[in-house]
Structures are given as structure tokens and as C-alpha cells.
Short mmCIF file of C-alpha atoms in Angstrom, two decimals:
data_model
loop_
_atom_site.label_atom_id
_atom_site.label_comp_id
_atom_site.label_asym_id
_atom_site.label_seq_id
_atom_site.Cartn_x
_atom_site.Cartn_y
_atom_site.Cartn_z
CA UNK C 533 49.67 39.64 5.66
CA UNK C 534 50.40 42.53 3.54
CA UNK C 535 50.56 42.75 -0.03
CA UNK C 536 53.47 45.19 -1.09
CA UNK C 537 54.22 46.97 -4.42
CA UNK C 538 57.22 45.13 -6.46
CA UNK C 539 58.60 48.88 -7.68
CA UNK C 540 57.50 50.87 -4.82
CA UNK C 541 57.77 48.69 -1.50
CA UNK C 542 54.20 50.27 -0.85
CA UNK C 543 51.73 48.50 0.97
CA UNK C 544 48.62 47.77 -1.14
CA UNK C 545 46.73 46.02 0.75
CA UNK C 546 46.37 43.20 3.65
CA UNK C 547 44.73 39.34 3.41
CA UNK C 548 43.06 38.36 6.48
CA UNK C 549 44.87 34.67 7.32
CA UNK C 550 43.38 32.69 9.85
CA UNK C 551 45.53 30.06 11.66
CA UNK C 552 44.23 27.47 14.62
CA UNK C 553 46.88 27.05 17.37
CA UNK C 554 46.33 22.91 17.90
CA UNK C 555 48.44 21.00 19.89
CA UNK C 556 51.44 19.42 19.64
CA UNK C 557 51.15 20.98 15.81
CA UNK C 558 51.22 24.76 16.77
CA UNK C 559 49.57 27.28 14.41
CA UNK C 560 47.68 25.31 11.43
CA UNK C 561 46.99 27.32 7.95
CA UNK C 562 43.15 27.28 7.37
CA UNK C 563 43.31 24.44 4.62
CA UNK C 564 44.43 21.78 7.64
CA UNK C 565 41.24 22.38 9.52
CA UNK C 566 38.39 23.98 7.16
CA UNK C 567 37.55 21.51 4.54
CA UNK C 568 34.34 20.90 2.25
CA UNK C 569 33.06 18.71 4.84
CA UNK C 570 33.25 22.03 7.54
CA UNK C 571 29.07 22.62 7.79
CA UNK C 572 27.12 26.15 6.77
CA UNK C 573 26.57 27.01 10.47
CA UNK C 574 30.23 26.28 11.63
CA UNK C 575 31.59 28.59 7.98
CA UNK C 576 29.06 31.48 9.02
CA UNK C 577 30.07 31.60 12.22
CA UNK C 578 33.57 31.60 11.45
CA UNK C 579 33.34 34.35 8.61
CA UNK C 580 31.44 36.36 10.89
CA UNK C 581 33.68 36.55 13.51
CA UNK C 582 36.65 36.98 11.11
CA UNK C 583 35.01 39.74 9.08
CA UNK C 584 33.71 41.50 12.63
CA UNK C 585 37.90 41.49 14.31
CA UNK C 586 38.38 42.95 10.99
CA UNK C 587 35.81 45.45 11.55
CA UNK C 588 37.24 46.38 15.28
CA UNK C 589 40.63 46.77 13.60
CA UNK C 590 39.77 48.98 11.07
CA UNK C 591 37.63 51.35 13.41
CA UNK C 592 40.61 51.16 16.06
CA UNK C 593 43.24 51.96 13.41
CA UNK C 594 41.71 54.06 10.79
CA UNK C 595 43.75 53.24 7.12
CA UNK C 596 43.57 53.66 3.22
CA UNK C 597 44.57 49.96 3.44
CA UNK C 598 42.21 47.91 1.87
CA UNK C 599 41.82 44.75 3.83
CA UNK C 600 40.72 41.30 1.74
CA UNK C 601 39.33 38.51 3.60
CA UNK C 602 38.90 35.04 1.39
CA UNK C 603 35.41 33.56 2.58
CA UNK C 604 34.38 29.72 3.15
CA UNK C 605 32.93 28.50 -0.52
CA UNK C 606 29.07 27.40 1.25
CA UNK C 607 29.10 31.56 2.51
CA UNK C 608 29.04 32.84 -1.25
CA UNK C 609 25.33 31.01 -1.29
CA UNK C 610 24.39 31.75 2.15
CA UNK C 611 21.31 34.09 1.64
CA UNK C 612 21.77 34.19 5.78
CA UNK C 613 25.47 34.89 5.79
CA UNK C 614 24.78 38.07 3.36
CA UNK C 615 21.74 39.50 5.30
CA UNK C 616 23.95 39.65 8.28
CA UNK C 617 26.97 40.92 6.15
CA UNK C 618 24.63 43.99 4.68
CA UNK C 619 23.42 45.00 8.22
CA UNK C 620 26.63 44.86 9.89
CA UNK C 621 29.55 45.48 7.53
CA UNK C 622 28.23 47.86 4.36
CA UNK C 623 30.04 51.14 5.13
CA UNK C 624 33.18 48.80 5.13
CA UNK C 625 32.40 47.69 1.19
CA UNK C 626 31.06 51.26 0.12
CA UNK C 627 34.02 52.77 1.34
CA UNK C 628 36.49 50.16 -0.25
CA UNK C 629 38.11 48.89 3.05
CA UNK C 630 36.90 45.83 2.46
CA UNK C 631 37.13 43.23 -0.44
CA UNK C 632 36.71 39.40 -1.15
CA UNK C 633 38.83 37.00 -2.90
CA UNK C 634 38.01 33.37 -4.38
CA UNK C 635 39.78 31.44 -5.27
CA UNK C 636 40.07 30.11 -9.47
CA UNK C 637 38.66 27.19 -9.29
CA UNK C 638 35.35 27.58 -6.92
CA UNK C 639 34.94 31.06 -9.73
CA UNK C 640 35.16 28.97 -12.70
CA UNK C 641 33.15 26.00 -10.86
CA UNK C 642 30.32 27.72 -8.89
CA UNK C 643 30.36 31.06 -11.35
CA UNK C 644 26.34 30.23 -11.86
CA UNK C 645 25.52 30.35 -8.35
CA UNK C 646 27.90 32.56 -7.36
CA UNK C 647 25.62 35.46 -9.43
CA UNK C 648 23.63 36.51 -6.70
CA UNK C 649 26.62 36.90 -4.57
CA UNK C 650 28.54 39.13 -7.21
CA UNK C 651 25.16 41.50 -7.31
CA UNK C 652 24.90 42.03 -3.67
CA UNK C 653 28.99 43.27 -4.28
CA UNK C 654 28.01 45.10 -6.88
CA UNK C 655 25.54 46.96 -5.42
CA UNK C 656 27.66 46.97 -2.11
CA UNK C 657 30.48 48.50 -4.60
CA UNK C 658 33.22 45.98 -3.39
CA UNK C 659 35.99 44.23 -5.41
CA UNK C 660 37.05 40.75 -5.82
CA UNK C 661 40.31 39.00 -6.07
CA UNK C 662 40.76 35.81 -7.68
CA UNK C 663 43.18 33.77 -5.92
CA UNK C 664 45.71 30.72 -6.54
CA UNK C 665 45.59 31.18 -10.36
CA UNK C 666 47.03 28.15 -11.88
CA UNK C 667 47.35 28.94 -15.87
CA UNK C 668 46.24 31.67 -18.63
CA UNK C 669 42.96 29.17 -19.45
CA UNK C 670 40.25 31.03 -17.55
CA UNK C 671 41.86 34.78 -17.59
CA UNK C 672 38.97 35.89 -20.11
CA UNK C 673 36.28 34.20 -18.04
CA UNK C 674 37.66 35.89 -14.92
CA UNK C 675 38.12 39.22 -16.63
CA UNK C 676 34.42 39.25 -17.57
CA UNK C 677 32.91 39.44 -14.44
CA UNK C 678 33.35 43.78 -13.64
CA UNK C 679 33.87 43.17 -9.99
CA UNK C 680 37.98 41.27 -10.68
CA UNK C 681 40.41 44.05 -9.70
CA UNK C 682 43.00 41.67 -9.82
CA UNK C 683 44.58 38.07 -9.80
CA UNK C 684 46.99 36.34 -7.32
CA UNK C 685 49.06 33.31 -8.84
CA UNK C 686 49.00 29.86 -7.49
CA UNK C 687 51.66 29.11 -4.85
CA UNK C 688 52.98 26.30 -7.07
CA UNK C 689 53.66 28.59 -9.71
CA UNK C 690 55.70 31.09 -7.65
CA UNK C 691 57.87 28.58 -5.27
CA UNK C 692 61.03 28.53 -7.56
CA UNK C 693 60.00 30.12 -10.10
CA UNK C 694 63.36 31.66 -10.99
CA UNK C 695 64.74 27.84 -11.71
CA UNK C 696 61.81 26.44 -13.19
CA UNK C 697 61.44 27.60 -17.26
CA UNK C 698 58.13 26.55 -17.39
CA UNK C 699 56.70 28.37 -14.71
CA UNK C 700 57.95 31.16 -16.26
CA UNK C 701 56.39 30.74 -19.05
CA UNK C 702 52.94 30.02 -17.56
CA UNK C 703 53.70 33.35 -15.45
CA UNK C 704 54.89 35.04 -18.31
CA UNK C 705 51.65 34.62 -19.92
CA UNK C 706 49.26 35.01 -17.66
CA UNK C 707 50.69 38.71 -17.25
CA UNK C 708 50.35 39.25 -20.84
CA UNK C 709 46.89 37.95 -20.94
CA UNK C 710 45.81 40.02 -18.00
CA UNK C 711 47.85 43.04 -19.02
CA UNK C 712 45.31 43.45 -21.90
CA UNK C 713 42.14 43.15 -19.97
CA UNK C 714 43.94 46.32 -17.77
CA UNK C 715 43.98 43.50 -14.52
CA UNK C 716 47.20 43.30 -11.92
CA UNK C 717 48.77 40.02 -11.51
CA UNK C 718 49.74 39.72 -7.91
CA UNK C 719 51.86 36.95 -6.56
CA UNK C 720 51.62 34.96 -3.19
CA UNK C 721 54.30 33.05 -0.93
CA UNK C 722 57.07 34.83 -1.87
CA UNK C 723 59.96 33.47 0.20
CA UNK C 724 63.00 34.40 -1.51
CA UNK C 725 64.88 37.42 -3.08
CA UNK C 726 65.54 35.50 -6.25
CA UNK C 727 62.29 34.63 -6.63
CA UNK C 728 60.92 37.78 -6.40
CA UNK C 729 63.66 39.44 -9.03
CA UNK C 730 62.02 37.00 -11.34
CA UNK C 731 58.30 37.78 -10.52
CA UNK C 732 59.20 41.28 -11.33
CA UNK C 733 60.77 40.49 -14.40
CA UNK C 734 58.20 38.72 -15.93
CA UNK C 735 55.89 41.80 -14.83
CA UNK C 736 54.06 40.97 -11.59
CA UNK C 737 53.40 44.17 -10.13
CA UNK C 738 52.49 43.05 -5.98
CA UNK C 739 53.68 40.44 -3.93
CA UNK C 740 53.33 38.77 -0.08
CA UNK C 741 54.97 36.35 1.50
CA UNK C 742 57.75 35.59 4.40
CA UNK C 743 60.07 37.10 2.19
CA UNK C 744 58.65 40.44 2.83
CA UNK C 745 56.83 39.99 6.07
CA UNK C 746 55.17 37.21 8.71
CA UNK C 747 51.43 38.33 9.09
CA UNK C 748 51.28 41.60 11.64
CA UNK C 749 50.84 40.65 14.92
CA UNK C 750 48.13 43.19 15.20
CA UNK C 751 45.79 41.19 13.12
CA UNK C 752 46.68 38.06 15.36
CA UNK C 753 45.67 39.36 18.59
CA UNK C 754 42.17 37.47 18.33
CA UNK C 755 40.67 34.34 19.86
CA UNK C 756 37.75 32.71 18.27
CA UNK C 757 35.48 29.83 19.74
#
């Protein structure tokens, strides 16, 4: 799904979404069917085949995009899951088409063990996201690891957000917060225009969502087992 520019309409970047097609239910979002409980050999397998479709797209359709794929929490510790990553994906980080996200609460939870993780990135020279920001709280933790290029708001704080005075203000200062530390504030699930006037009022500078676009079908045209 793309992430567009709020002023510009321009394309930023896209996040990788990965829906299961289960019957009578149709196509499931990846927090139906990939839990905590989901084991380390059924999340490696899964971020591996993600992150090598995204590989086949990229060399197929060569793009300044940058493409941002959020991995299962047990990969981040996977000393196997990053041995395979470095052999088979490191042009993709050293030439910035590929970044990862995490979401705020595994950062803030897991940030000790996530340390050996953020120095393969490092040294890899990829970015990091943090996704589904909730509040201003943890904005100085988060802006104190180098690799954070930016932050994505919570869903909850963006659904309505043009009627509801106090997620404006939570939005409000989150932007001001991150503005400071020199970090976009991105915004996800965007689904209407009035929402998005406000988003853009109260300085978000990126959003994705229905509003602007389902995901591309070109990045659905995969079949994993």
C-alpha cells in the first residue's frame, strides 16, 4: 500500500501487507492469523518468502520507491532469520529499497534485545519505521535510536480524528515532539477526505489508507504455502 505525500500527492514509499484468503471470511489482515503463539520456524518462513516476492518485484520493476516490510516480533532475535537476510537481501538495504518497521510497543518492550538487530541495520545502512504510535510518551526514546526515519500513528488515533478533540490533541503533539527531533509523522488508515484535511492541519506530512488507494494489485499477485 503506498504511502503518499499530504502536500505533494507523491508517492514515498510502499508497506508490504500480507492478507490470507480463508474461507467463508475472504482476505484476513495479518493480525487475524499471525499471533504471539505463531512459532520461530512458521515467522521465518513467512518473512522469508515475503521479503524474497519483494525482492522479485523490485528486480522486475526497477523504482526509487522504498519498499517497508513490518517483520514477525520472534524474527528481530532470530540470529538464523538475519544470516539468511545478509546473504540474500543486502544490496536491497545498502541501496535503501528496503526498510523495516516495528511497531511502538515491541520497540519500547524488546528495545534490549532488539540491539543486535538494530547493528546488523546499521551496518546494513537500512532505516526503521516505528509503527501504530499511540501518544507523545516514548517519542524521545524512539528518537534516540539513529536508525528512526520516521513514525506512523496508531489507527485509533487517526479514525475520526477530525470529530474527536482529543485525538487532536494527542496528534497535535506528537508532531510537535517529533518536529524537534527533525522525524516525519506519518499517518495510517486514512479513509476519509475530512480526516485527512485534519491530519494535514495538525502537520502530518504522509499518509495511506483506502482513502487514497487499496494495496496495488501488483504486490498481490503472490501465493505463499
Amino acid at each position: 500500500q503506498p504511502l503518499f505525500m499530504i502536500t505533494s500527492g507523491d508517492i514515498v514509499q510502499h508497506e508490504v501487507l500480507i492478507r490470507i484468503r480463508q474461507q467463508p471470511h475472504g482476505l484476513l489482515a495479518a493480525r487475524y492469523f499471525i499471533n504471539q503463539d505463531f512459532n520461530n520456524h512458521q515467522a521465518f518462513e513467512l518473512d522469508k518468502a515475503v521479503l524474497l516476492q519483494v525482492k522479485k518485484l523490485i528486480l522486475a520493476e526497477p523504482s526509487a520507491l522504498t519498499v517497508s516490510v513490518n517483520l514477525h516480533i520472534s524474527n528481530w532475535f532470530n540470529e538464523q532469520f538475519w544470516s539468511w537476510f545478509i546473504t540474500n537481501m543486502k544490496d536491497f538495504t545498502t541501496k535503501r529499497k528496503l526498510q523495516f518497521e516495528i511497531s511502538e510497543a515491541d520497540f519500547i518492550k524488546y528495545q534490549a534485545q532488539l540491539a543486535g538487530a538494530f547493528e546488523k541495520l546499521t551496518a546494513l545502512q537500512s532505516l526503521l519505521v516505528i509503527d501504530n504510535v499511540q501518544n507523545v510518551e516514548h517519542i524521545n526514546q524512539i528518537a534516540s535510536q539513529k536508525l528512526v526515519s520516521g513514525i506512523k500513528l496508531g489507527y485509533p488515533l487517526v479514525h475520526n480524528v477530525d470529530e474527536k478533540t482529543q485525538q487532536q490533541k494527542q496528534v497535535k503533539n506528537i508532531v510537535a515532539q517529533s518536529k524537534l527531533l527533525n522525524i516525519p509523522v506519518y499517518a495510517v488508515g486514512v479513509e476519509t477526505q475530512k480526516e485527512l484535511l485534519m491530519l494535514a492541519k495538525l502537520g502530518v506530512v504522509a499518509a495511506q489508507g483506502f482513502y487514497f488507494s487499496e494495496p496495488l494489485q501488483e504486490y498481490t499477485h503472490a501465493t505463499f504455502y
